[in-house]
Structures are given as C-alpha cells and as structure tokens.
PDB file of C-alpha atoms in Angstrom:
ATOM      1  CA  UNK A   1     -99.090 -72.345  27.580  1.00  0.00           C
ATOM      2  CA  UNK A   2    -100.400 -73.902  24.392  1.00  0.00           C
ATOM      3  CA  UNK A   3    -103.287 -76.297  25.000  1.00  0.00           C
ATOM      4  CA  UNK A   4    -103.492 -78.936  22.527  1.00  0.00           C
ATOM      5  CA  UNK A   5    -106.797 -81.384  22.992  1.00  0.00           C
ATOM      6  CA  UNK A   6    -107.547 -84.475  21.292  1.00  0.00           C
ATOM      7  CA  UNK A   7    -111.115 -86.454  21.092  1.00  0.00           C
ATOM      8  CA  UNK A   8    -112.095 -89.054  21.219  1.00  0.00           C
ATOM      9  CA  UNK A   9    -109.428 -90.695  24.017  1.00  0.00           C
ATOM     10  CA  UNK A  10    -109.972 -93.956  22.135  1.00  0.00           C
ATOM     11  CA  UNK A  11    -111.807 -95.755  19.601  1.00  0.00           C
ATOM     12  CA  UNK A  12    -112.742 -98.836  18.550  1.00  0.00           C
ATOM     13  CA  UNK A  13    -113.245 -99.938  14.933  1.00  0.00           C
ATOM     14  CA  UNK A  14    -113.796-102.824  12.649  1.00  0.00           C
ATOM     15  CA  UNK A  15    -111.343-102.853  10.000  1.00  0.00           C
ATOM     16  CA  UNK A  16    -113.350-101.331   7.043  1.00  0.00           C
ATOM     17  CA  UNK A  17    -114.929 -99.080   9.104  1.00  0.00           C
ATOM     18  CA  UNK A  18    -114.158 -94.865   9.108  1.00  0.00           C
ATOM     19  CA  UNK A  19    -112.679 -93.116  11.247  1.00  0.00           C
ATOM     20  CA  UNK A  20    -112.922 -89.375  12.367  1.00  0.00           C
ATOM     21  CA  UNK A  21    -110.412 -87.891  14.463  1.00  0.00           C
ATOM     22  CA  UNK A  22    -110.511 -84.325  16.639  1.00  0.00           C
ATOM     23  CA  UNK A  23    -108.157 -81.574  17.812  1.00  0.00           C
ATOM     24  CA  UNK A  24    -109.246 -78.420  19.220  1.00  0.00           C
ATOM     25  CA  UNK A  25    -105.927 -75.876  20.178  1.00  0.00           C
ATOM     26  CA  UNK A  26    -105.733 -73.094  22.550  1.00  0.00           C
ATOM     27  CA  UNK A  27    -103.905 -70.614  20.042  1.00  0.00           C
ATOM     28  CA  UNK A  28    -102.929 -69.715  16.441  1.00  0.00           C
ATOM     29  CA  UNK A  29    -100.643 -71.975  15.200  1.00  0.00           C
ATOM     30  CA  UNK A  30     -98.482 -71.671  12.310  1.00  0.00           C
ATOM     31  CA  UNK A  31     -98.348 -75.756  11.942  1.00  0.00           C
ATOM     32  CA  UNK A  32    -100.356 -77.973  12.478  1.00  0.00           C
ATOM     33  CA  UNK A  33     -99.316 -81.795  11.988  1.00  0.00           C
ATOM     34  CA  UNK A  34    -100.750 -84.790  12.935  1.00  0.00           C
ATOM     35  CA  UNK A  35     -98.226 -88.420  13.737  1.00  0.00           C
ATOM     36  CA  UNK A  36     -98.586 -92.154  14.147  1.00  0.00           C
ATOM     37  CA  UNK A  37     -97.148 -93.835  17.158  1.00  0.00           C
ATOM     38  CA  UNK A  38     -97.284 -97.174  16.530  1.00  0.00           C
ATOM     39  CA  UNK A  39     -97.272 -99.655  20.144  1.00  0.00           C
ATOM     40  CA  UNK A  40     -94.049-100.215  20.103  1.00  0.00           C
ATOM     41  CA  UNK A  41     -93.803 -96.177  20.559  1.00  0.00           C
ATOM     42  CA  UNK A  42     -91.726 -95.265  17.661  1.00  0.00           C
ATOM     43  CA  UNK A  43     -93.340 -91.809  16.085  1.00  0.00           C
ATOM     44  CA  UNK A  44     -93.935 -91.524  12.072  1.00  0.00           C
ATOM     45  CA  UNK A  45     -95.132 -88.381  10.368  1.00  0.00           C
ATOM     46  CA  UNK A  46     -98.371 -88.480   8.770  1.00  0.00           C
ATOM     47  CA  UNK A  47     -99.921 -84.715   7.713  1.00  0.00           C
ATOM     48  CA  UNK A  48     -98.842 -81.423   8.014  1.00  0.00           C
ATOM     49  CA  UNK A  49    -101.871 -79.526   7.689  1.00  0.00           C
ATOM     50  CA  UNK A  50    -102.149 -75.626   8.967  1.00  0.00           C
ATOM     51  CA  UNK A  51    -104.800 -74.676   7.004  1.00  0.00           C
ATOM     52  CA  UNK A  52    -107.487 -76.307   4.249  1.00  0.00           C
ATOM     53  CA  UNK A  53    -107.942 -79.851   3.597  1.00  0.00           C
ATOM     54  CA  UNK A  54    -105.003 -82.184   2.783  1.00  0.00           C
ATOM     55  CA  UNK A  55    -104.892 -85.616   1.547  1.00  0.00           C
ATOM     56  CA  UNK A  56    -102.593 -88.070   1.606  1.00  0.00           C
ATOM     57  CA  UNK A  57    -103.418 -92.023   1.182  1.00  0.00           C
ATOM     58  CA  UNK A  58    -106.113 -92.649   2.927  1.00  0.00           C
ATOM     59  CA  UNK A  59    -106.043 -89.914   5.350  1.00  0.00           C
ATOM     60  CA  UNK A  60    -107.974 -86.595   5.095  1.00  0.00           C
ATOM     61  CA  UNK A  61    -106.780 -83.886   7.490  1.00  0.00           C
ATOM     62  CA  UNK A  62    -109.215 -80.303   7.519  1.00  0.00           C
ATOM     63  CA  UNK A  63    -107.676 -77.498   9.601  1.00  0.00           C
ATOM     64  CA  UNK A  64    -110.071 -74.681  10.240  1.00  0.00           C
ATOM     65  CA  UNK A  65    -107.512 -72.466  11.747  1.00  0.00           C
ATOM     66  CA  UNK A  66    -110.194 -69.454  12.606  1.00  0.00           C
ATOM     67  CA  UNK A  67    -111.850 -72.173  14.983  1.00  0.00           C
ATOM     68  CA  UNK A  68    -108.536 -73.593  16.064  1.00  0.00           C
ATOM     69  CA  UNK A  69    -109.421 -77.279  15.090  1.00  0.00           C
ATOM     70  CA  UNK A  70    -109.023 -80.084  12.920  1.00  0.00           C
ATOM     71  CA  UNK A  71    -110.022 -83.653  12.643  1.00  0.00           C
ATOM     72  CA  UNK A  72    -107.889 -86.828  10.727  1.00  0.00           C
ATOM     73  CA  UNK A  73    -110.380 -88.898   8.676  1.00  0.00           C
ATOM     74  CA  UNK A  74    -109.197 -92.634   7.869  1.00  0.00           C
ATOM     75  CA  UNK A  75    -111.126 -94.644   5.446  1.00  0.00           C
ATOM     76  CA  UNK A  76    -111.454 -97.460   5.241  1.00  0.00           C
ATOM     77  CA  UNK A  77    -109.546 -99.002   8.107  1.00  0.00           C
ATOM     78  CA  UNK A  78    -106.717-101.552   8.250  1.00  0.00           C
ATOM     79  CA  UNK A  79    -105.818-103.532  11.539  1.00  0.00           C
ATOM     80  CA  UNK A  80    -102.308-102.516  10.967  1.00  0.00           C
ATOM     81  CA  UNK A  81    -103.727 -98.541  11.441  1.00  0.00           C
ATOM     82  CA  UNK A  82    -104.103 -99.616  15.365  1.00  0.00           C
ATOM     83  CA  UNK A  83    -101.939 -97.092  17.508  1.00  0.00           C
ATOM     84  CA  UNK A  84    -101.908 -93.713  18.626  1.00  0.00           C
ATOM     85  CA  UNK A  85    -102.351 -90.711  16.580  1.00  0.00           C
ATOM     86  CA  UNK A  86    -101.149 -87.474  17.940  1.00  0.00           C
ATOM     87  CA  UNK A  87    -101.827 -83.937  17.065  1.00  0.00           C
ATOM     88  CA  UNK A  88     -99.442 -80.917  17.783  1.00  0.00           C
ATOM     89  CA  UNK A  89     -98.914 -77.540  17.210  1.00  0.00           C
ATOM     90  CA  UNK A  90     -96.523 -75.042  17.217  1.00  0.00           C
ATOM     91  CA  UNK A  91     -96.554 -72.038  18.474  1.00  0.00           C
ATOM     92  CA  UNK A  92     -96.463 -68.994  16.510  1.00  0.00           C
ATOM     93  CA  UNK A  93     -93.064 -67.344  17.381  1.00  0.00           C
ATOM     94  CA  UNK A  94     -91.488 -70.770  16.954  1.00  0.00           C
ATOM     95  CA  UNK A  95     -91.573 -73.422  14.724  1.00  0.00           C
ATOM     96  CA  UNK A  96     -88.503 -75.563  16.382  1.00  0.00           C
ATOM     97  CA  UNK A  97     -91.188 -75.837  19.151  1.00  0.00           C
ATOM     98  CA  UNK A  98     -94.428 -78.863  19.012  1.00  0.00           C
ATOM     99  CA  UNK A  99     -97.062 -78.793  22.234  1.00  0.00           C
ATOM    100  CA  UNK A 100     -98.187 -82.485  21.625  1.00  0.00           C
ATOM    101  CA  UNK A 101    -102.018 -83.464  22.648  1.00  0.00           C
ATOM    102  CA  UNK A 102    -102.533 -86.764  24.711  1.00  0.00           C
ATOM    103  CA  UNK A 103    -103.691 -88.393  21.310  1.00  0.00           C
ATOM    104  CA  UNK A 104    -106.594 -90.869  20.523  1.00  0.00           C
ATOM    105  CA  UNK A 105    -105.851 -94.977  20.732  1.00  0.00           C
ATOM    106  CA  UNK A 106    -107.092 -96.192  17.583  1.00  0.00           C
ATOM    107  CA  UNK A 107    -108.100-100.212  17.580  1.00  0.00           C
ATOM    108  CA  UNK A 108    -108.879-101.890  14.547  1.00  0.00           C
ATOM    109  CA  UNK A 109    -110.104-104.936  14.608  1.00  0.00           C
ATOM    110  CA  UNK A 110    -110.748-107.887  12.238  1.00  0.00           C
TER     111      UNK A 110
ATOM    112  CA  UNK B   1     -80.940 -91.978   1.937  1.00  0.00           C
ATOM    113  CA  UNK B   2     -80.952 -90.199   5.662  1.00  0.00           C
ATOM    114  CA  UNK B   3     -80.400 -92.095   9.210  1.00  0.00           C
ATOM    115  CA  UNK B   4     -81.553 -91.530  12.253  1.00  0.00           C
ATOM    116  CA  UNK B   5     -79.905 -93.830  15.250  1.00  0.00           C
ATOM    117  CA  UNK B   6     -80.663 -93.880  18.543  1.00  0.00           C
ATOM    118  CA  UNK B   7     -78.858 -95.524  21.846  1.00  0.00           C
ATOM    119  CA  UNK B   8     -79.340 -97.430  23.485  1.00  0.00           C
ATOM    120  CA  UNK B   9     -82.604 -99.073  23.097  1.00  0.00           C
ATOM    121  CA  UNK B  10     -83.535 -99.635  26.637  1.00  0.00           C
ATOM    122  CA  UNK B  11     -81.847 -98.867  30.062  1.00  0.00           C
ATOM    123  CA  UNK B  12     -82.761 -99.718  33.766  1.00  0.00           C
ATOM    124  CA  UNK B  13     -80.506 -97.365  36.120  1.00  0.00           C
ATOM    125  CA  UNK B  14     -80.569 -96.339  39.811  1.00  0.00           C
ATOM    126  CA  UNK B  15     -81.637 -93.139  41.090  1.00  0.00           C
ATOM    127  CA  UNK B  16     -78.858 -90.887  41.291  1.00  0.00           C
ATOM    128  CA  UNK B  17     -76.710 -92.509  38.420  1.00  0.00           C
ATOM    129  CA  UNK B  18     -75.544 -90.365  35.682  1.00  0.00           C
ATOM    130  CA  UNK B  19     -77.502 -90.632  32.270  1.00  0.00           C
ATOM    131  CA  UNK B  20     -76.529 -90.254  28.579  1.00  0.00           C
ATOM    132  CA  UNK B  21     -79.313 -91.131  25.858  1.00  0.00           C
ATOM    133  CA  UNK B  22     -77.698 -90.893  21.914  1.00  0.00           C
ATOM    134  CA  UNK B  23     -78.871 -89.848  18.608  1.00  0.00           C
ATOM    135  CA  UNK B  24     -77.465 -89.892  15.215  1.00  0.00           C
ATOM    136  CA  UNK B  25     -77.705 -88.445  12.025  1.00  0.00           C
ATOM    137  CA  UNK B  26     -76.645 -89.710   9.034  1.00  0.00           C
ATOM    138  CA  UNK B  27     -76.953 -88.814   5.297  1.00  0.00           C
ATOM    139  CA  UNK B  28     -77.955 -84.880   6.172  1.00  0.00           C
ATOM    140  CA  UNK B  29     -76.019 -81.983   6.816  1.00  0.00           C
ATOM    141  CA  UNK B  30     -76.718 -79.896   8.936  1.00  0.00           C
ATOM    142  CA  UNK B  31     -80.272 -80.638  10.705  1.00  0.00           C
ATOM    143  CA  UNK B  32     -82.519 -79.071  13.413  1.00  0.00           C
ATOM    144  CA  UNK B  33     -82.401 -81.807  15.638  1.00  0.00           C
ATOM    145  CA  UNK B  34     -84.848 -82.402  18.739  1.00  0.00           C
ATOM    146  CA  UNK B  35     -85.803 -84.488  21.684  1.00  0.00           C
ATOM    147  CA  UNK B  36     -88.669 -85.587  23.387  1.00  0.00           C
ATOM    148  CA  UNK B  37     -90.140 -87.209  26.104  1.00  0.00           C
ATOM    149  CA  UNK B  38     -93.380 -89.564  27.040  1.00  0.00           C
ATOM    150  CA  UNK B  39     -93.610 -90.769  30.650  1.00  0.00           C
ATOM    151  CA  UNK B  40     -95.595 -93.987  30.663  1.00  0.00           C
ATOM    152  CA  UNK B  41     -99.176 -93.035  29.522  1.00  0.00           C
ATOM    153  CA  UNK B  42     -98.516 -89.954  29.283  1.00  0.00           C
ATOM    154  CA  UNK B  43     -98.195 -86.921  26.534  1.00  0.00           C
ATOM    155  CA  UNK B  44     -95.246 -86.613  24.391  1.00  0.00           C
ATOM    156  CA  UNK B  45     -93.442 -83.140  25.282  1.00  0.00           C
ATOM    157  CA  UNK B  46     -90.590 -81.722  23.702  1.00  0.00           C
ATOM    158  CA  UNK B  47     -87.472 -81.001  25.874  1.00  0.00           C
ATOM    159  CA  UNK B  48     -84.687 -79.913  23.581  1.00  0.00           C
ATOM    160  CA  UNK B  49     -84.254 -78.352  20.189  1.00  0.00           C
ATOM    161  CA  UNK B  50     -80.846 -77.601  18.054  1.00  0.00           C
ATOM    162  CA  UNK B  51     -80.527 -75.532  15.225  1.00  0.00           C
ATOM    163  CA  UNK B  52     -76.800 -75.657  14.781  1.00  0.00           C
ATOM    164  CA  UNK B  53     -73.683 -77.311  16.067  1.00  0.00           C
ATOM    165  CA  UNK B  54     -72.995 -76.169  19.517  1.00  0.00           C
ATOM    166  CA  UNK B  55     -76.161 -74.393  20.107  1.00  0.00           C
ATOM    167  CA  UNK B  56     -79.329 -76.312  21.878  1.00  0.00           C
ATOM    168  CA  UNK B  57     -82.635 -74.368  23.644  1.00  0.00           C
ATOM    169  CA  UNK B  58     -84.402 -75.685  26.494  1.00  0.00           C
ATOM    170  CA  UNK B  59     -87.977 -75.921  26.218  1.00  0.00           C
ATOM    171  CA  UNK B  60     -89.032 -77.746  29.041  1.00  0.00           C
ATOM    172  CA  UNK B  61     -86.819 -77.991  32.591  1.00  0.00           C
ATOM    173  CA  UNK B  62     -86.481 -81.490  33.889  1.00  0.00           C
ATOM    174  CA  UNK B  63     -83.221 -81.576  35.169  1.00  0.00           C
ATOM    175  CA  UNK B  64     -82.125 -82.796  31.935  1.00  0.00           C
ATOM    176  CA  UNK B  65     -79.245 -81.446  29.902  1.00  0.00           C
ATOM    177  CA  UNK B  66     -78.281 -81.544  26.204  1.00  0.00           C
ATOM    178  CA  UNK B  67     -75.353 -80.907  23.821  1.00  0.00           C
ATOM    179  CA  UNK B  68     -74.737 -81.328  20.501  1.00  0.00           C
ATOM    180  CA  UNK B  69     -70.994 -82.178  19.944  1.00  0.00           C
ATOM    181  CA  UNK B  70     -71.226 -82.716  16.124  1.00  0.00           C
ATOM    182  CA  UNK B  71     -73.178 -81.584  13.216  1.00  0.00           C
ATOM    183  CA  UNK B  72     -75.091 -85.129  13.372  1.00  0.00           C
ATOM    184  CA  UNK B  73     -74.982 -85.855  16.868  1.00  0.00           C
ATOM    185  CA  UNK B  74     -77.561 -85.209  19.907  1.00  0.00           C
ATOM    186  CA  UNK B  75     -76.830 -86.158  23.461  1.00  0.00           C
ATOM    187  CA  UNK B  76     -79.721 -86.247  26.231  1.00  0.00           C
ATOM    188  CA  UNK B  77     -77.516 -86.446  30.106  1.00  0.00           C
ATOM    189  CA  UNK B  78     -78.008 -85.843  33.621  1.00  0.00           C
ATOM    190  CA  UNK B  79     -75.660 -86.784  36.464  1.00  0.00           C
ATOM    191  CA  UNK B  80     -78.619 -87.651  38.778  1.00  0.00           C
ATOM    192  CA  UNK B  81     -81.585 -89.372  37.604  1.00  0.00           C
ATOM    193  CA  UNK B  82     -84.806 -88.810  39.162  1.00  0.00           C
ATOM    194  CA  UNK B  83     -87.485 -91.402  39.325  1.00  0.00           C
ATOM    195  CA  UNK B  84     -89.822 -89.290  37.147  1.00  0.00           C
ATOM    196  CA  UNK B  85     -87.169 -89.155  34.305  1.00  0.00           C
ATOM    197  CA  UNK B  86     -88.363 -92.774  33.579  1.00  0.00           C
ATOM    198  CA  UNK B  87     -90.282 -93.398  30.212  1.00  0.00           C
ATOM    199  CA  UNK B  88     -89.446 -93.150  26.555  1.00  0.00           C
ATOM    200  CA  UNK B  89     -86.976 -90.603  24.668  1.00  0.00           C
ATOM    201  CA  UNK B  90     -87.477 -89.809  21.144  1.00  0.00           C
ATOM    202  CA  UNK B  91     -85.243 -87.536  19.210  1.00  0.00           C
ATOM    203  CA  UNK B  92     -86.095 -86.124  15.748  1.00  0.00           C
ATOM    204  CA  UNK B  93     -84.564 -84.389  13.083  1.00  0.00           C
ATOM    205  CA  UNK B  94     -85.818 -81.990  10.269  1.00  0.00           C
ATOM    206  CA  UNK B  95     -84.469 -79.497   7.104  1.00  0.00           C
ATOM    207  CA  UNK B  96     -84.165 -76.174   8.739  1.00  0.00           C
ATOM    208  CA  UNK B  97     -87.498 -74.999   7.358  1.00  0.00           C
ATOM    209  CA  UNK B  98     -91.202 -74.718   8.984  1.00  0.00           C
ATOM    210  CA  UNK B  99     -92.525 -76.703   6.390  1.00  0.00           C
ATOM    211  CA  UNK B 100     -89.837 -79.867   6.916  1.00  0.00           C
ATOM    212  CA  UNK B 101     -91.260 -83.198   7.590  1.00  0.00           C
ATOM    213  CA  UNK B 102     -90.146 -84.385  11.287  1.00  0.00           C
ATOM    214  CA  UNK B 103     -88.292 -87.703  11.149  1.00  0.00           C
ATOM    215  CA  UNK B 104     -87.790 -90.140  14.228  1.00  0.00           C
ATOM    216  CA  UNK B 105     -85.902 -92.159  15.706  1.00  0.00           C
ATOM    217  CA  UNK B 106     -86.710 -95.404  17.264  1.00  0.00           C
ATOM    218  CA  UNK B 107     -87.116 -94.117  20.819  1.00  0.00           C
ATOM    219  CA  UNK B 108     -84.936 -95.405  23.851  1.00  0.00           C
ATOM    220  CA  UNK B 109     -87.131 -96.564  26.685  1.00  0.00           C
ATOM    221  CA  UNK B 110     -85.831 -95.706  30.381  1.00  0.00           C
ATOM    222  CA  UNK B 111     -86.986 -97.104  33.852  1.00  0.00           C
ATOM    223  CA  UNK B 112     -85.150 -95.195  36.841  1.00  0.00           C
ATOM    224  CA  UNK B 113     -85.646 -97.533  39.979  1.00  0.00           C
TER     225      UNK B 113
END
C-alpha cells in the first residue's frame, strides 16, 4: 500500500519564526497536496503540488517527485497557523483516491 | 457560491445501533464526492469515493456502507456500530478533474460506547 511519512511529528515555534515541513512517499504519485486541520478538526486545502515549487501566501511547497518528497515552508509564522498539516498522495491509477500521512502538529506561540 | 453540509455535528450511540452520518452539496452539479475517517489521534484515511449519482467505491472495509441517493447528497451507515468506528467523519467534494481543489466539510465527531 502507499506509504505516506511526515517529519517532524511536531514542532514548536515562536510566531515569527520559519517553518520547514517533510514528506517522504513510498510511490509515484500523480498528486501531491498538502491540508490544514485546524483543532477543531475541520480540513482546508492548502497546496497542490506534484512537481516543482509552488507558492501560495506564505507557504512554499517543493515536490521532488524523482526522490518521492516534499517539504511545506511557512514564513514567518502566525499563532493562528497552530494545527495539523497533512500531506497525501494519490496513487497513480487513481486520483479519486488520497493515502493521508499522520501529519506534523504545528504550535505557534506568542 | 458552493456548500458543503454535514450532519449531525456530534453523536454518542451504543454498540450495535444503526448509524447514518450526512453530507450535502449545494451550489455544484454534479461532484466527486468523498468520505473520510480519523480515529482519535490517529491518520485521516479515506473510506468512500463517488463519481456519479448512484455509483460509490470502497476504498477501505470497515463495516461501513455508503450511498449516494442524489446528485448532492452522501450518506455514511451501518446497522451495527463497532467500538472502533468512533472518531471523526469528514466528507469532501471536488470538480471531476485531478487537478480540482478538495473542499470539506465540517466533520461530524462520533463516540460508540
């Protein structure tokens, strides 16, 4: 099955501070996206990012799909960026499918 | 501007009671529609996915079931619940393309005693 790990398990900022986040996957994937689950648990969107660098906000996803990884930088953190962010993948032959990783806690604090 | 509801919120219920979780769509035809699962501290893992009305694939087996009776409408059910079917249901919809953006819904939370 796909194999989807995510480093570190948690980290600890202070808000201003960067932060770099990892996922390594077992397989080719044909996307690669990255979410926000906030404490509460509800699940927002943040990058979808197979391949190359992407930008969006604050947020820098690279993909380097030959290596099967890619990290989430944050700049600049915000308290309100505290929460979970999860990586997934799908899996070639389907893209109605995600294989979620167990995601990295993110604390930012003042 | 496109909705996505889901019911109920939360739930306590007794092993071996039936189960129906709900999700709505509103404001887009004809979505790929999806649900998920997170026991407590655990990893998010897709169960269900729906392409069109009628039609839903299983992706993982937990003794869960789901149908989609309408063009915006999801349903999650079992007639027995299980103690390990307790933690939080999200379902999801999405343009029927690989490139679509995933939208959530606010989750319902479940506790099977």
């Amino acid at each position: 099955g796909q194999q989807v790990q995510q480093s570190p398990a948690s980290l600890v900022l202070q808000e201003g501070e960067n932060a770099e986040l990892q996922c390594n996957f077992s397989s080719t994937a044909t996307q690669l996206q990255w979410f926000y689950q906030s404490p509460g648990g509800s699940l927002v969107s943040l990058l979808s990012n197979p391949s190359g660098t992407k930008h969006t906000g604050r947020l820098t996803s690279t993909t380097v799909t030959k290596e099967r990884r890619s990290s989430l930088h944050i700049s600049s953190s915000q308290t309100t960026d505290s929460g979970t962010y999860l990586c997934a993948i799908d899996p070639m032959s389907n893209y109605n499918v995600l294989y979620f990783g167990s995601g990295t806690k993110l604390t930012v604090e003042p | 501007a496109q909705t996505i509801h889901q019911w109920p919120v939360a739930e306590i219920k007794a092993v071996g009671s039936p189960l129906s979780l709900g999700c709505t769509i509103k404001g887009k035809s004809s979505p790929n529609l999806y649900w998920y699962w997170q026991a407590t501290g655990g990893t998010l893992q897709q169960l269900f996915y729906s392409i069109t009305v009628g039609q839903v694939e299983s992706v993982v087996q937990l003794n869960l079931s789901a149908s989609r009776p309408k063009d915006d409408q999801f349903i999650l059910s079992t007639e027995k619940l299980l103690l390990s079917h307790s933690g939080f249901y999200l379902c999801a919809w999405r343009t029927g393309s690989n490139t679509g953006q995933l939208y959530f819904g606010e989750g319902s939370k479940l506790t099977v005693l």
